[in-house]
Amino acid sequence: MRKKRNMLRRSRREPLELDINSLLDILVILLVFLLKSFNASDLTVDLVKNLELPDSKVRRLGEHAVVIQVNNKREIWVNNKLIGQVENGQNINQSLYDRLIELQSSNNNVTTDKQSARAAIDSGKGRAVNILLDRSLRYRTVAQVMHTAAMAGHPQFKFIVQGRD
């Protein structure tokens, strides 16, 4: 009898051992999953038809700006509105240039002449544009879109690509 009481007292005195290694493993896995899938930017872009984005491993946040999309049929969309098509042999796409100047003047109350666009470029106060291009487009087309946007007062480009996980 005495032996049982002593055993009972000893078992009450000793702290219970709890193995929390498996719990910590699960918490670390959840933390990694949440950090991997977290996106601090609330930028969402509606893709036009026939547009397949290139892949990228780099993850940077996008900004809210004018969205220029060019699909594999070389149609140009600005803020989800079809404005024209990329033409061969030209440095500047006139329909894209006119639409960007129109957007810039409506947002900033800037005059629409070429000198004001050039002044915005020179001062570095031009606005950024988000550019989404189909992966099958030639560099000539990409350069034409970039050159036209820069001439219209948007010298900063953010290329939107499809992220790989």
CSV table of C-alpha atoms in Angstrom, one decimal:
chain,number,residue,atom,x,y,z
A,1,MET,CA,0.0,0.0,0.0
A,2,ARG,CA,2.7,2.4,1.0
A,3,LYS,CA,4.5,1.6,-2.2
A,4,LYS,CA,1.5,2.6,-4.3
A,5,ARG,CA,1.2,5.9,-2.5
A,6,ASN,CA,4.9,6.7,-3.0
A,7,MET,CA,4.6,5.8,-6.7
A,8,LEU,CA,1.5,8.0,-7.0
A,9,ARG,CA,3.3,10.9,-5.3
A,10,ARG,CA,6.3,10.6,-7.5
A,11,SER,CA,4.3,10.5,-10.7
A,12,ARG,CA,2.5,13.7,-9.6
A,13,ARG,CA,5.7,15.5,-8.8
A,14,GLU,CA,7.3,14.8,-12.2
A,15,PRO,CA,6.3,17.1,-15.0
A,16,LEU,CA,4.7,15.6,-18.0
A,17,GLU,CA,6.8,15.5,-21.1
A,18,LEU,CA,5.1,16.8,-24.2
A,19,ASP,CA,6.7,16.4,-27.6
A,20,ILE,CA,5.9,19.5,-29.6
A,21,ASN,CA,8.2,18.8,-32.5
A,22,SER,CA,5.5,17.6,-34.8
A,23,LEU,CA,3.3,20.6,-34.0
A,24,LEU,CA,6.2,22.9,-34.8
A,25,ASP,CA,6.8,21.1,-38.1
A,26,ILE,CA,3.2,21.7,-39.1
A,27,LEU,CA,3.3,25.4,-38.1
A,28,VAL,CA,6.5,25.9,-40.1
A,29,ILE,CA,4.9,24.3,-43.2
A,30,LEU,CA,1.9,26.5,-42.8
A,31,LEU,CA,4.0,29.6,-42.5
A,32,VAL,CA,6.1,28.7,-45.6
A,33,PHE,CA,2.9,28.1,-47.6
A,34,LEU,CA,1.3,31.4,-46.5
A,35,LEU,CA,4.4,33.4,-47.3
A,36,LYS,CA,4.8,31.7,-50.7
A,37,SER,CA,1.2,32.4,-51.7
A,38,PHE,CA,1.0,36.0,-50.2
A,39,ASN,CA,0.7,38.9,-52.7
A,40,ALA,CA,0.8,42.4,-51.2
A,41,SER,CA,-0.3,44.0,-54.4
A,42,ASP,CA,-4.0,44.3,-55.2
A,43,LEU,CA,-3.2,44.8,-58.9
A,44,THR,CA,-5.4,42.6,-61.2
A,45,VAL,CA,-5.3,42.6,-64.9
A,46,ASP,CA,-8.0,41.3,-67.3
A,47,LEU,CA,-6.2,39.6,-70.2
A,48,VAL,CA,-7.4,40.0,-73.7
A,49,LYS,CA,-8.0,37.1,-76.1
A,50,ASN,CA,-5.0,35.4,-77.7
A,51,LEU,CA,-2.5,36.6,-75.2
A,52,GLU,CA,0.0,34.2,-73.7
A,53,LEU,CA,2.4,35.7,-71.2
A,54,PRO,CA,6.0,34.7,-70.8
A,55,ASP,CA,7.1,33.0,-67.6
A,56,SER,CA,9.3,34.5,-64.9
A,57,LYS,CA,10.8,33.5,-61.6
A,58,VAL,CA,11.2,37.1,-60.3
A,59,ARG,CA,8.3,38.3,-58.2
A,60,ARG,CA,7.9,42.1,-58.0
A,61,LEU,CA,4.7,44.0,-57.2
A,62,GLY,CA,2.8,45.7,-60.0
A,63,GLU,CA,1.5,49.3,-59.8
A,64,HIS,CA,-1.8,50.8,-60.8
A,65,ALA,CA,-1.0,52.5,-64.2
A,66,VAL,CA,-2.1,52.4,-67.8
A,67,VAL,CA,-2.2,48.8,-69.1
A,68,ILE,CA,-1.0,48.2,-72.6
A,69,GLN,CA,-1.6,44.7,-74.0
A,70,VAL,CA,-0.6,43.3,-77.4
A,71,ASN,CA,-1.8,39.8,-78.3
A,72,ASN,CA,-0.4,37.4,-80.9
A,73,LYS,CA,-2.6,39.0,-83.6
A,74,ARG,CA,-0.7,42.2,-82.9
A,75,GLU,CA,-3.8,44.0,-81.7
A,76,ILE,CA,-3.1,46.8,-79.2
A,77,TRP,CA,-5.4,47.2,-76.2
A,78,VAL,CA,-5.1,50.1,-73.8
A,79,ASN,CA,-7.0,49.6,-70.5
A,80,ASN,CA,-9.0,46.7,-72.1
A,81,LYS,CA,-10.1,48.8,-75.1
A,82,LEU,CA,-9.0,47.8,-78.6
A,83,ILE,CA,-7.3,50.9,-80.2
A,84,GLY,CA,-5.6,49.4,-83.3
A,85,GLN,CA,-2.9,47.1,-84.5
A,86,VAL,CA,0.9,47.2,-84.6
A,87,GLU,CA,2.1,48.1,-88.1
A,88,ASN,CA,5.3,47.1,-89.7
A,89,GLY,CA,8.0,49.6,-90.6
A,90,GLN,CA,7.0,52.4,-88.2
A,91,ASN,CA,8.9,53.6,-85.1
A,92,ILE,CA,5.7,55.1,-83.5
A,93,ASN,CA,2.3,53.6,-83.5
A,94,GLN,CA,0.0,56.6,-84.0
A,95,SER,CA,-3.2,55.1,-82.5
A,96,LEU,CA,-1.3,54.1,-79.4
A,97,TYR,CA,0.5,57.4,-79.1
A,98,ASP,CA,-2.8,59.3,-79.5
A,99,ARG,CA,-4.6,57.2,-76.8
A,100,LEU,CA,-1.7,57.6,-74.3
A,101,ILE,CA,-1.6,61.3,-74.8
A,102,GLU,CA,-5.4,61.4,-74.4
A,103,LEU,CA,-5.2,59.4,-71.1
A,104,GLN,CA,-2.3,61.5,-69.8
A,105,SER,CA,-4.1,64.8,-70.6
A,106,SER,CA,-7.3,63.6,-68.9
A,107,ASN,CA,-5.5,62.5,-65.8
A,108,ASN,CA,-3.0,65.3,-65.4
A,109,ASN,CA,-4.7,68.2,-67.2
A,110,VAL,CA,-1.6,68.5,-69.5
A,111,THR,CA,-1.8,69.9,-73.0
A,112,THR,CA,-1.6,67.3,-75.7
A,113,ASP,CA,1.2,68.7,-77.9
A,114,LYS,CA,4.5,66.9,-78.4
A,115,GLN,CA,6.5,69.5,-76.5
A,116,SER,CA,4.7,68.7,-73.2
A,117,ALA,CA,5.2,65.0,-73.7
A,118,ARG,CA,8.9,65.6,-74.4
A,119,ALA,CA,9.1,67.8,-71.2
A,120,ALA,CA,7.6,65.0,-69.1
A,121,ILE,CA,10.2,62.6,-70.4
A,122,ASP,CA,13.1,65.1,-69.8
A,123,SER,CA,11.9,65.9,-66.3
A,124,GLY,CA,11.4,62.2,-65.4
A,125,LYS,CA,7.9,63.0,-64.2
A,126,GLY,CA,6.3,60.7,-66.8
A,127,ARG,CA,4.0,58.0,-65.6
A,128,ALA,CA,4.7,54.3,-65.7
A,129,VAL,CA,2.8,51.9,-67.9
A,130,ASN,CA,2.1,48.2,-67.4
A,131,ILE,CA,2.9,46.3,-70.6
A,132,LEU,CA,1.6,42.8,-71.3
A,133,LEU,CA,3.0,41.2,-74.5
A,134,ASP,CA,2.4,37.8,-76.0
A,135,ARG,CA,5.4,35.6,-75.8
A,136,SER,CA,5.5,35.0,-79.6
A,137,LEU,CA,5.9,38.6,-80.6
A,138,ARG,CA,9.1,39.8,-82.2
A,139,TYR,CA,11.5,42.2,-80.5
A,140,ARG,CA,10.7,44.8,-83.2
A,141,THR,CA,7.1,44.9,-82.0
A,142,VAL,CA,8.1,45.2,-78.4
A,143,ALA,CA,10.5,48.0,-79.2
A,144,GLN,CA,7.8,49.9,-81.1
A,145,VAL,CA,5.4,49.7,-78.2
A,146,MET,CA,8.0,50.8,-75.8
A,147,HIS,CA,9.2,53.7,-78.0
A,148,THR,CA,5.7,54.9,-78.6
A,149,ALA,CA,4.9,54.8,-74.9
A,150,ALA,CA,8.1,56.7,-74.1
A,151,MET,CA,7.4,59.4,-76.7
A,152,ALA,CA,3.8,59.8,-75.3
A,153,GLY,CA,5.3,60.7,-71.9
A,154,HIS,CA,5.4,57.2,-70.2
A,155,PRO,CA,9.1,56.4,-70.1
A,156,GLN,CA,8.8,53.9,-67.2
A,157,PHE,CA,7.8,50.4,-68.1
A,158,LYS,CA,6.6,47.5,-65.9
A,159,PHE,CA,6.4,44.2,-67.8
A,160,ILE,CA,3.7,41.9,-66.5
A,161,VAL,CA,4.6,38.2,-66.9
A,162,GLN,CA,3.2,35.0,-65.6
A,163,GLY,CA,4.9,33.8,-62.4
A,164,ARG,CA,6.2,30.3,-62.0
A,165,ASP,CA,5.9,28.6,-58.7
